[in-house]
Short mmCIF file of C-alpha atoms and ligand atoms in Angstrom, two decimals:
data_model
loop_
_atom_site.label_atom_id
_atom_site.label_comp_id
_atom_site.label_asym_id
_atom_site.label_seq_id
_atom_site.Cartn_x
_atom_site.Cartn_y
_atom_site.Cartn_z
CA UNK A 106 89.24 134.46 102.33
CA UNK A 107 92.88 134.31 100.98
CA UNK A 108 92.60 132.31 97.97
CA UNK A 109 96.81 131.62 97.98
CA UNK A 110 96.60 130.03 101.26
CA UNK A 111 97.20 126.84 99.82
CA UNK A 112 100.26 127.89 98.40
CA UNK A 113 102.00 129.49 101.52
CA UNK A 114 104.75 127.31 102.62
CA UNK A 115 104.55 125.83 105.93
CA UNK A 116 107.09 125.66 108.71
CA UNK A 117 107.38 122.81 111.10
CA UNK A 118 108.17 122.53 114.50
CA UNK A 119 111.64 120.65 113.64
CA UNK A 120 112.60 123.37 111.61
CA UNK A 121 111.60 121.68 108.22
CA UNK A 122 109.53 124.08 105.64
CA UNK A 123 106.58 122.31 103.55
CA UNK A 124 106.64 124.30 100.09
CA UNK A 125 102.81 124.29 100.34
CA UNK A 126 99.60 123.07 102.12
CA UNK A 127 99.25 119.50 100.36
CA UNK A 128 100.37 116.38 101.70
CA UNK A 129 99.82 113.02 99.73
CA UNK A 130 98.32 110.95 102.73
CA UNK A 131 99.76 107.43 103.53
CA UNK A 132 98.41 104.97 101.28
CA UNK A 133 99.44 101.56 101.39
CA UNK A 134 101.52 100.49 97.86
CA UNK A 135 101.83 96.59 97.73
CA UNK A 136 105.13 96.66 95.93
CA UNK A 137 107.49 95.42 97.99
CA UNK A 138 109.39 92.43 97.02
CA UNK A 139 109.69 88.81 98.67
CA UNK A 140 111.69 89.75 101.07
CA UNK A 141 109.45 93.16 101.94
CA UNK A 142 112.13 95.58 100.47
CA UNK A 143 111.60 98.88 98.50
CA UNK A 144 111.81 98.13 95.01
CA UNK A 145 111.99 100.17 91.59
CA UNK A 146 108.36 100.59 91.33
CA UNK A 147 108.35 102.69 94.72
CA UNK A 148 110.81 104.95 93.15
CA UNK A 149 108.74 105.01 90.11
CA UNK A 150 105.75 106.21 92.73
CA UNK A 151 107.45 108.46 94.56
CA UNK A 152 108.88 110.09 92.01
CA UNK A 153 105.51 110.07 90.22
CA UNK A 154 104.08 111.90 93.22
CA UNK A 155 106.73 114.32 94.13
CA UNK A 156 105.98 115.60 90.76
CA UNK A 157 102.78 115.64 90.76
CA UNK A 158 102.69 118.74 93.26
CA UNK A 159 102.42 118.24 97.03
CA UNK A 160 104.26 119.68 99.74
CA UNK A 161 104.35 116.20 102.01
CA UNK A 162 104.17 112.50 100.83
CA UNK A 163 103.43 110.35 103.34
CA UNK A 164 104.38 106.45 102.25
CA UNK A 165 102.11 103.69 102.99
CA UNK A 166 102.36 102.18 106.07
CA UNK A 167 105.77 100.57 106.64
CA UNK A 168 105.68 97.45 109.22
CA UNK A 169 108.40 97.21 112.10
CA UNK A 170 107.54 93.44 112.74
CA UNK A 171 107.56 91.26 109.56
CA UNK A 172 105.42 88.11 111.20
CA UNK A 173 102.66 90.64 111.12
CA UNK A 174 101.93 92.73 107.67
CA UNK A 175 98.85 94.77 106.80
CA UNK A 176 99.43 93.01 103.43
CA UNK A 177 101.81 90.68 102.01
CA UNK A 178 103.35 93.75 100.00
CA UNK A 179 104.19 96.12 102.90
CA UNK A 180 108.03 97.51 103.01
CA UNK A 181 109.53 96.17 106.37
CA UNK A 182 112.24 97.62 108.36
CA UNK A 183 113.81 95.68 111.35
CA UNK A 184 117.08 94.27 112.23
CA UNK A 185 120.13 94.97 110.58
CA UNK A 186 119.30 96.16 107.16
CA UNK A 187 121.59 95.05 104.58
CA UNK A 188 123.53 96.69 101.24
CA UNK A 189 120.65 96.36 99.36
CA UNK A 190 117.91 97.26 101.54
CA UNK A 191 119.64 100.37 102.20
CA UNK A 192 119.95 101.51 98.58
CA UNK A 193 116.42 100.48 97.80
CA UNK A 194 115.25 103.10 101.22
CA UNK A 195 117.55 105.63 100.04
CA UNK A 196 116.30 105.75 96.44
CA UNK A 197 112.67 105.65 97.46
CA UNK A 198 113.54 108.76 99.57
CA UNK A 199 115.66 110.35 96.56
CA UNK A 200 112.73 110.21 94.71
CA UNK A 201 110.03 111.41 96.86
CA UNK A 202 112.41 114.58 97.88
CA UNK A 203 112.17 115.54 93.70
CA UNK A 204 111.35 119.15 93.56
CA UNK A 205 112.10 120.11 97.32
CA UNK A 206 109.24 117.98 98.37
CA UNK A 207 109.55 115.82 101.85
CA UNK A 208 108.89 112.53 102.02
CA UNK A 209 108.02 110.78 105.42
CA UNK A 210 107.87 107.26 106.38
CA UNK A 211 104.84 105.74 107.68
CA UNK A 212 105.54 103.56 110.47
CA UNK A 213 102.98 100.78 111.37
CA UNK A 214 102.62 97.31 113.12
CA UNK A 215 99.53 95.49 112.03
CA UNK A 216 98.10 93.92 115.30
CA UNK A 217 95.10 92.13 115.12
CA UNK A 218 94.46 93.40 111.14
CA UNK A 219 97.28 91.32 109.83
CA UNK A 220 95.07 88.49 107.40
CA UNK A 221 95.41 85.16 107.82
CA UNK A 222 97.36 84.69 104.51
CA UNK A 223 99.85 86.45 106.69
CA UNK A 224 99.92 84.88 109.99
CA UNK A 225 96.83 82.50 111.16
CA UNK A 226 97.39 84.29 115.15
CA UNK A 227 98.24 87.92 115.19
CA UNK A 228 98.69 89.20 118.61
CA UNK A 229 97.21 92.50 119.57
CA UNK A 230 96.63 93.67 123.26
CA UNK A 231 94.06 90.81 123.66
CA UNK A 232 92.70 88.03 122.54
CA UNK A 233 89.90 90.11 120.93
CA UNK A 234 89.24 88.81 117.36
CA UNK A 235 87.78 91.01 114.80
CA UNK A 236 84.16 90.85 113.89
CA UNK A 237 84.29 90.79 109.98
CA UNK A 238 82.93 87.66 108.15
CA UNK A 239 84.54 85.69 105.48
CA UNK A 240 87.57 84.17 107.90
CA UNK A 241 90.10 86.53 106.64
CA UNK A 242 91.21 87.58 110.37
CA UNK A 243 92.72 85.21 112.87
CA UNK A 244 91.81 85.52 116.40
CA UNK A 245 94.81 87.39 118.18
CA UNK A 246 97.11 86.35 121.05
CA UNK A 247 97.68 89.21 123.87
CA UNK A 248 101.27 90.56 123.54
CA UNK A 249 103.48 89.93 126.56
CA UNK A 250 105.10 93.02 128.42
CA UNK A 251 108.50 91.95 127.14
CA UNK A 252 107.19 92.05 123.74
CA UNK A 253 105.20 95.20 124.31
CA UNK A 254 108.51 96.89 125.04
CA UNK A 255 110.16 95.17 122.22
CA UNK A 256 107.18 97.29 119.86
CA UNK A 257 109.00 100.07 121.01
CA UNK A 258 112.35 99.26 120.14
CA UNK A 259 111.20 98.14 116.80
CA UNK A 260 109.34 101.59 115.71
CA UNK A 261 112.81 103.37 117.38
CA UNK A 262 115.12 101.41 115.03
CA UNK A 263 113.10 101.88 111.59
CA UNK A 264 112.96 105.59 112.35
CA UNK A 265 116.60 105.65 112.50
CA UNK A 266 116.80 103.62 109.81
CA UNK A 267 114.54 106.03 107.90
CA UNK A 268 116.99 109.50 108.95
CA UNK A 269 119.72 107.09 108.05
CA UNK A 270 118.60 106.67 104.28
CA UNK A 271 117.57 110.14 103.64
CA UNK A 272 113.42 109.97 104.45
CA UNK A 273 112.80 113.36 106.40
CA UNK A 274 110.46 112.28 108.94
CA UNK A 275 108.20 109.71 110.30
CA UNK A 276 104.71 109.74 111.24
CA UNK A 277 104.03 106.93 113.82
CA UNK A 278 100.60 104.87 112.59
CA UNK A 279 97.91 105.14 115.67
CA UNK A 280 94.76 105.19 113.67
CA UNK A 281 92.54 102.86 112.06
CA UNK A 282 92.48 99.39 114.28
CA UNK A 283 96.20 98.18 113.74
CA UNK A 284 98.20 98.40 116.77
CA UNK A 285 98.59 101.16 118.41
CA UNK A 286 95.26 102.14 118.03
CA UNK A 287 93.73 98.81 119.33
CA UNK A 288 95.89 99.60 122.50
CA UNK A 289 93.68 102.54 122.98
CA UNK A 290 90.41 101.11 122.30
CA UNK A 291 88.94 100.12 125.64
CA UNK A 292 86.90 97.41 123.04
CA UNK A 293 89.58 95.71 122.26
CA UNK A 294 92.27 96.54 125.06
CA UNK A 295 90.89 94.17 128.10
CA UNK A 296 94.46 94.25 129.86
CA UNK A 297 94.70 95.07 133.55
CA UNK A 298 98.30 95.79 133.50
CA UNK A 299 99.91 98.73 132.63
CA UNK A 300 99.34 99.15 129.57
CA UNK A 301 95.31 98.86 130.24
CA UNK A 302 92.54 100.23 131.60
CA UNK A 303 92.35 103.71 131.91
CA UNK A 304 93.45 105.87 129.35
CA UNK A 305 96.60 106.91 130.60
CA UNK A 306 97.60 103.54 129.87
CA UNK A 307 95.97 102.82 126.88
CA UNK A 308 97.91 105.60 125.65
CA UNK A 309 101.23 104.29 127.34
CA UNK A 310 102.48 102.38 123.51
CA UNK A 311 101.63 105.49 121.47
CA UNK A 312 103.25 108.09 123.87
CA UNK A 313 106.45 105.58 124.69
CA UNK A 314 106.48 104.91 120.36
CA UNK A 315 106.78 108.83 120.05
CA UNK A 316 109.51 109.15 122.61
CA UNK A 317 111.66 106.62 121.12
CA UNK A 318 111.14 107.68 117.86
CA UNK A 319 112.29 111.27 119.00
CA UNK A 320 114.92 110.44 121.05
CA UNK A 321 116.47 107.42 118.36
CA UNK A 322 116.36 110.64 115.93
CA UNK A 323 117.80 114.14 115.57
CA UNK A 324 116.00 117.56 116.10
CA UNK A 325 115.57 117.93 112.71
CA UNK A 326 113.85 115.17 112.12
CA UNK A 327 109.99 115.37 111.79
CA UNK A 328 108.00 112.98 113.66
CA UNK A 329 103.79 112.98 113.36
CA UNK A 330 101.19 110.42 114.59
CA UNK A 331 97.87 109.94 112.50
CA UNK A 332 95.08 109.72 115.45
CA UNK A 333 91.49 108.85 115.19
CA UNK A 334 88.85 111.06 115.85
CA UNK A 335 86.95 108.20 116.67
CA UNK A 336 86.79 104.37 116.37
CA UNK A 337 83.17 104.92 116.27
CA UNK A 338 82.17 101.61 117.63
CA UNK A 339 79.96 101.49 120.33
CA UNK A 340 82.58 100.93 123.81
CA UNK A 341 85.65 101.97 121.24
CA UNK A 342 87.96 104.79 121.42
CA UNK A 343 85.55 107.78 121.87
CA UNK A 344 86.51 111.08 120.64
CA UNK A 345 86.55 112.38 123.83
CA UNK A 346 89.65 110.15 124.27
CA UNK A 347 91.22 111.31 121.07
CA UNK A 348 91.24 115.03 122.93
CA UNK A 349 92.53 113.51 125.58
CA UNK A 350 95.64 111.76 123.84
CA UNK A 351 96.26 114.67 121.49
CA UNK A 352 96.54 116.33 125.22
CA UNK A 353 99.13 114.08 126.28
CA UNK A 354 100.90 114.02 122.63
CA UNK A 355 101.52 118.51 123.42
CA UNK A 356 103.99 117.12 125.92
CA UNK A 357 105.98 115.39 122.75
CA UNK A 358 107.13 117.98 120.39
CA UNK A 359 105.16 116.34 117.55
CA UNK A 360 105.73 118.23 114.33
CA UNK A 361 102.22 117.36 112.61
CA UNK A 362 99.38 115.48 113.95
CA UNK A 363 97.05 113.70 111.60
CA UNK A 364 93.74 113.49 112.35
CA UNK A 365 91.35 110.61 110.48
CA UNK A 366 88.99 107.68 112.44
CA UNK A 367 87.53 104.50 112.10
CA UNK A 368 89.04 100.42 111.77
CA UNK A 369 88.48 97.52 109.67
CA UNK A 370 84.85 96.91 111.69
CA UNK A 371 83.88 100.60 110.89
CA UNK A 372 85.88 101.78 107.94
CA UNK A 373 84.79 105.71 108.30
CA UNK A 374 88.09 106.58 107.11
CA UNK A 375 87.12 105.60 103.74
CA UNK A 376 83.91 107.04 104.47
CA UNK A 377 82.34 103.57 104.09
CA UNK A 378 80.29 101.89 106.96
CA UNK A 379 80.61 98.96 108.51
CA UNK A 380 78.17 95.80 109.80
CA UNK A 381 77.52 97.75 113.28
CA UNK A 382 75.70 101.11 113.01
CA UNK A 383 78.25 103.85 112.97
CA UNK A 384 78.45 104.85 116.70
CA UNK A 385 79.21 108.75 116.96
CA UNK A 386 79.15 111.49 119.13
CA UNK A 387 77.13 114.89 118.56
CA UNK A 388 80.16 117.13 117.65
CA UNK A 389 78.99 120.50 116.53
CA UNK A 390 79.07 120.53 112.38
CA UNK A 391 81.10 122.51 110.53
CA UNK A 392 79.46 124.83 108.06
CA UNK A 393 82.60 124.81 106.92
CA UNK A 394 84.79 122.36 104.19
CA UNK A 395 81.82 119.62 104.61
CA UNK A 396 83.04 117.68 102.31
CA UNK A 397 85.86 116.64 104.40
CA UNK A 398 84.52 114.45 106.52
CA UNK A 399 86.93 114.53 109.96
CA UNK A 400 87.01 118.78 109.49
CA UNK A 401 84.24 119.07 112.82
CA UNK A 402 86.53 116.64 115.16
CA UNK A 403 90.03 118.99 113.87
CA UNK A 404 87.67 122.19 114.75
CA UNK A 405 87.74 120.80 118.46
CA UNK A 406 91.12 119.25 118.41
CA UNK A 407 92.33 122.43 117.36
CA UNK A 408 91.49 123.65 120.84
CA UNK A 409 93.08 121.38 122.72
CA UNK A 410 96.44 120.96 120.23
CA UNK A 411 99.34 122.93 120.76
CA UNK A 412 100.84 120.82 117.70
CA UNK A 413 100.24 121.52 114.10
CA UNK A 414 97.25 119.82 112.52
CA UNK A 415 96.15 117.76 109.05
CA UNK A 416 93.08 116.42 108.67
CA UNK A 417 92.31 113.70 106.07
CA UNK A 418 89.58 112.51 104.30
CA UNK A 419 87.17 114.11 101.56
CA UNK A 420 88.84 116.79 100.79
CA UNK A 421 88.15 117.24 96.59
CA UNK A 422 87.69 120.29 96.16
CA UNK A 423 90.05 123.83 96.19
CA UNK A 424 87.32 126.04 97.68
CA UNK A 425 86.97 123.42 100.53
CA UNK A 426 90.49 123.14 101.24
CA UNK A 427 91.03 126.93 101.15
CA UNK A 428 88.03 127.02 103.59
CA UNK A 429 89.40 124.80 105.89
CA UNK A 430 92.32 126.58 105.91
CA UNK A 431 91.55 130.16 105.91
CA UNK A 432 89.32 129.00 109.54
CA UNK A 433 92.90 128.10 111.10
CA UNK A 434 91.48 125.12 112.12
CA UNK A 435 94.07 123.16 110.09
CA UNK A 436 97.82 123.64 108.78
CA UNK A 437 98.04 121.26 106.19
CA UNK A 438 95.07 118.92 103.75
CA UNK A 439 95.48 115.30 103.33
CA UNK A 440 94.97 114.01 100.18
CA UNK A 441 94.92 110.31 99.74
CA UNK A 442 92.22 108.51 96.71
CA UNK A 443 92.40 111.57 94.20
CA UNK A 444 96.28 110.86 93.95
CA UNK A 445 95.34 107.38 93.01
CA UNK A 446 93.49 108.31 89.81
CA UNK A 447 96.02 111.51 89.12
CA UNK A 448 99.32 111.87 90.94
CA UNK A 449 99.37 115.63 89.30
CA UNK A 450 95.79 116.26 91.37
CA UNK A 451 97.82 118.65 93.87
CA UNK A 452 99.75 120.57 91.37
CA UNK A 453 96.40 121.16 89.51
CA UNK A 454 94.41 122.40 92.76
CA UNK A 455 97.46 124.56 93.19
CA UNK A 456 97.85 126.20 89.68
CA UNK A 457 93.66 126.42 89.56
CA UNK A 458 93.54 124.65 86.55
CA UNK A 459 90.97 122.21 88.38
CA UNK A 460 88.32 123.76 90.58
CA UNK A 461 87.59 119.45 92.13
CA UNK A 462 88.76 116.32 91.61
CA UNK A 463 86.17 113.92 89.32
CA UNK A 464 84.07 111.58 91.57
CA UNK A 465 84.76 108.09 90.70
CA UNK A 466 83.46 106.82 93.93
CA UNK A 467 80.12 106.84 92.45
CA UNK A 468 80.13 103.84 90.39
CA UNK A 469 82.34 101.83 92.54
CA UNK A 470 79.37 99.61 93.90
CA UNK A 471 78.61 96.19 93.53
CA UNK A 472 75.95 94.89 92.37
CA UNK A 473 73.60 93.15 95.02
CA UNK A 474 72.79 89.92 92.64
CA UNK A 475 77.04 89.09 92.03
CA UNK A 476 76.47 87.16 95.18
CA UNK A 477 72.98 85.47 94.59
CA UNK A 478 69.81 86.19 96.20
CA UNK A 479 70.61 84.41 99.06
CA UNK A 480 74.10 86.23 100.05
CA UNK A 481 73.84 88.17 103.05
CA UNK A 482 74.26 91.63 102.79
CA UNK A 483 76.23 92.08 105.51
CA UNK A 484 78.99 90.46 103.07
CA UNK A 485 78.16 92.51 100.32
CA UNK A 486 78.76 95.15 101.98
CA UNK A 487 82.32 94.13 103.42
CA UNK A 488 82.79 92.38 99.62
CA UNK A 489 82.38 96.21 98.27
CA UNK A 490 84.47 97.39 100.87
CA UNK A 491 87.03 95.83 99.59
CA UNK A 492 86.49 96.24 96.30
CA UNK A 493 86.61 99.77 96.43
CA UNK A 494 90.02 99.61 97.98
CA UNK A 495 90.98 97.06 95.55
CA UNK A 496 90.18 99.35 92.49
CA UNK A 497 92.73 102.38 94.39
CA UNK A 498 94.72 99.89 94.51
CA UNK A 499 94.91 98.54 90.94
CA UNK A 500 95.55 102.37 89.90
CA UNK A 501 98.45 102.83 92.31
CA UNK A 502 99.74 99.69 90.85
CA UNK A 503 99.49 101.62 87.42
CA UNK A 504 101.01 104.62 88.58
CA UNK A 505 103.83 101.90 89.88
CA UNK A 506 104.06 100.78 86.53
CA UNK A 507 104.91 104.35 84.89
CA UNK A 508 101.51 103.86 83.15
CA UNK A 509 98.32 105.52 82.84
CA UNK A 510 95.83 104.99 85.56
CA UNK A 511 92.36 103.60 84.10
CA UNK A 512 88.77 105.34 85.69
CA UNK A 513 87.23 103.19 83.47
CA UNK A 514 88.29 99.72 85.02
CA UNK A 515 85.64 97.78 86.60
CA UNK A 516 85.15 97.24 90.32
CA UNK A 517 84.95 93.53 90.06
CA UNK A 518 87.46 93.12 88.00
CA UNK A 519 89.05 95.02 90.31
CA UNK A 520 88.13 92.91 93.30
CA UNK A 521 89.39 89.72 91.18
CA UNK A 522 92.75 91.05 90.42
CA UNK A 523 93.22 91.92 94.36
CA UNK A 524 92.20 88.43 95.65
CA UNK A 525 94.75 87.26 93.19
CA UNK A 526 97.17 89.67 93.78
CA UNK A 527 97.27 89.77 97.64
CA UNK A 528 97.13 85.65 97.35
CA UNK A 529 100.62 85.22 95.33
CA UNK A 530 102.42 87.62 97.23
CA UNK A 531 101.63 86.13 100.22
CA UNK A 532 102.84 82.95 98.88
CA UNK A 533 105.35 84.06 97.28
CA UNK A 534 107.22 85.70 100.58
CA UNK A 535 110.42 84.72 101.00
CA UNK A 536 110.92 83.29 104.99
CA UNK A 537 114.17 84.11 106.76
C1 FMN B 883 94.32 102.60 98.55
C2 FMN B 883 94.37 103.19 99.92
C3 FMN B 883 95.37 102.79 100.79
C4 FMN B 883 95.45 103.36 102.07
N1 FMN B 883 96.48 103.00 102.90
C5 FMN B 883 96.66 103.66 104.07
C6 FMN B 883 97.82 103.43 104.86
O1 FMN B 883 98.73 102.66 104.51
N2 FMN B 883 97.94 104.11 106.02
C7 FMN B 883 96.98 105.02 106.43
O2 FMN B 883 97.12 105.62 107.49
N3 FMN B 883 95.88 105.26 105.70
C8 FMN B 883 95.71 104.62 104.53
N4 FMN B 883 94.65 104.93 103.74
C9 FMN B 883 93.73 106.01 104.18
C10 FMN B 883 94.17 107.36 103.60
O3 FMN B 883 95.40 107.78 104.16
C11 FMN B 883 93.12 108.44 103.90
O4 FMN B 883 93.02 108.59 105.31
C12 FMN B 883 91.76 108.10 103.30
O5 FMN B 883 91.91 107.61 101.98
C13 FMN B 883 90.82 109.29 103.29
O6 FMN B 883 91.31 110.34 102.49
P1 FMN B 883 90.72 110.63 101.01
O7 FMN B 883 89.24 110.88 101.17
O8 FMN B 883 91.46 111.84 100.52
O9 FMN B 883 90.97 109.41 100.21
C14 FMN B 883 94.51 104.35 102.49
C15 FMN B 883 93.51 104.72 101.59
C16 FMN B 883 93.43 104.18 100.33
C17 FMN B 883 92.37 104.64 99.38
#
């Protein structure tokens, strides 16, 4: 096994050279302003990051369509982007390109995951509501076809807007239950038109996405999609589809494909499972990099992919990210809750002076008698869901700050501070 692997530079299709193996993995920040535009404190990240040793940062997902956010604190790009939304882009990307690093722009639209605080109907490709308790989700409307094609022209404009300001590539958001990846879910994509039913049309957004994307942009450009594996919901986007997109995405000329799974039903991404039982297809398991928790689906994919592939989730340690790389099966290691805790992680893999990253997740549980002994537990369990994300999310904050992060900061406390936090923003958005 060649130990240095992680260190050999790697050259995209687009003709852009990543100075090593490690890419920070889209992570969404929460620091935009009122009026959803970069601010200091994404500089203050970036920069933060860049430093801290990676090859690729990938920002948090970016929305196209401000009526529907992840969360109140999402970056936007659409329309005509004034003075000052243009410097605040530009010195985000200034920032994350510190030390020859790239920096690429995650480009997202919500769907039928954009909360309530946000909009009480989100629209999706049905009226299929989400199945989560506690009333956070409204039940979507079914985009029209005009407005389907208007997606498009929204994710081709904030790429251009993102070569424009300096970013060096965009990966186009297909995973995890927002939009594009309820359009392939045959669970949640009931449409009979075309842009439902069988796969080819499931695919149809994601493919016609790319395409703009690519053609709005220059050669140079890097464009990337993160995928699912899996939804893993029973009648959800199988991983036998996900072969069959990343099939369809060879045609495309996609510099890196992503590969991760799950939604907000079945959060596998995070590792964390949902109300359902996790639904899941017998893929072969990799004896090697276990930890990382997607490696067996990019063993496959890699068979089927003529693009180059990262795979995301788990990854801790430097012996199981040399291992994953040393089988070929990969190009590149996603990285995303270890840069949470220390934005110098990468650069510590790298130099060996860290053999893993510390496992916070251990203690980030709730207690089952916070909510009473009469609480459910299927609440618990989506209360410490997002709990969990709301302690990552307190650190990036930190890190946002130019402070220190804090391991030591409690989950509910954490959970507190997020219900506040994603409350005021929300109210505090500025309409236009
Ligand atoms: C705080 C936080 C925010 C995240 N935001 C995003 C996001 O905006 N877009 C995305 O594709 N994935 C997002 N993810 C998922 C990560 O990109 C990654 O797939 C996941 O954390 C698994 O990798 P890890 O085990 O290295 O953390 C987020 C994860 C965390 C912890």
């Amino acid at each position: 096994m060649n130990d240095d692997l992680l260190l050999t530079p790697f050259h995209l299709p687009c003709g852009q050279m990543l100075r090593n193996r490690l890419c920070k993995a889209a992570m969404t920040e929460g620091v935009a302003d009122e009026l959803n535009r970069a601010t200091p404190r994404h500089a203050t990240l970036y920069r933060r990051w860049a430093e801290g040793g990676a090859g690729l940062l990938i920002t948090g997902n970016v929305q196209v369509d401000r009526r529907y956010l992840e969360r109140a604190g999402n970056i936007v790009i659409e329309g005509e982007q004034t003075a000052p939304q243009r410097r605040s882009l530009e010195k985000m990307a200034t920032a994350g390109k510190t030390g020859d690093t790239r920096i690429w722009v995650q480009l997202s639209h919500a769907g039928r995951q954009t909360p309530k605080l946000i909009a009480n109907e989100p629209v999706g490709p049905s009226a299929v509501p989400l199945q989560l308790p506690g009333g956070r989700f409204g039940c979507p409307r079914a985009l029209t076809a005009d407005e389907i094609r208007e997606v498009i022209a929204r994710f081709a404009h904030a790429a251009t807007v993102c070569h424009q300001t300096g970013f060096d590539g965009v990966q186009v958001h297909s995973a995890h239950g927002y939009l594009l990846s309820e359009f392939l879910s045959p669970k949640v994509n009931l449409r009979e038109d075309e842009w439902g039913g069988p796969l080819e049309n499931r695919a149809r957004l994601l493919l016609e996405c790319v395409r703009a994307v690519r053609s709005a942009t220059s050669p140079e450009f890097a464009v990337g999609v993160k995928l699912n594996s899996a939804d893993f919901q029973q009648g959800g986007f199988a991983f036998e589809d996900c072969l069959r997109v990343i099939e369809m995405l060879n045609q495309e000329g996609l510099d890196l494909l992503e590969v991760s799974g799950g939604t907000y039903e079945q959060p596998r991404l995070l590792q964390i499972d949902g109300l359902e039982p996790v639904f899941e297809e017998k893929v072969r398991e990799s004896t090697r990099a276990r930890e990382a928790y997607f490696f067996k689906y990019a063993v496959e994919a890699r068979k089927v992919a003529r693009m180059p592939l990262m795979v995301t989730g788990g990854f801790r340690s430097r012996s199981g990210m040399n291992e994953a790389l040393s089988s070929g099966d990969v190009d590149v290691i996603g990285l995303g809750r270890p840069l949470c805790l220390d934005a110098n992680f990468p650069q510590k893999i790298l130099g060996g002076e860290i053999e893993s990253a510390p496992d916070y997740e251990r203690d980030l549980r709730l207690g089952p008698g916070i909510f009473g002994p009469n609480s459910s537990v299927g609440l618990l369990k989506v209360a410490n869901g997002f709990a969990k994300i709301g302690w990552y999310y307190e650190q990036i904050y930190r890190l946002a700050d130019g402070l220190a992060t804090d391991p030591e900061l409690g989950v509910w406390r954490a959970l507190m501070a997020y219900e506040r936090t994603e409350k005021a923003k929300a109210a505090a958005l500025i309409t236009t």
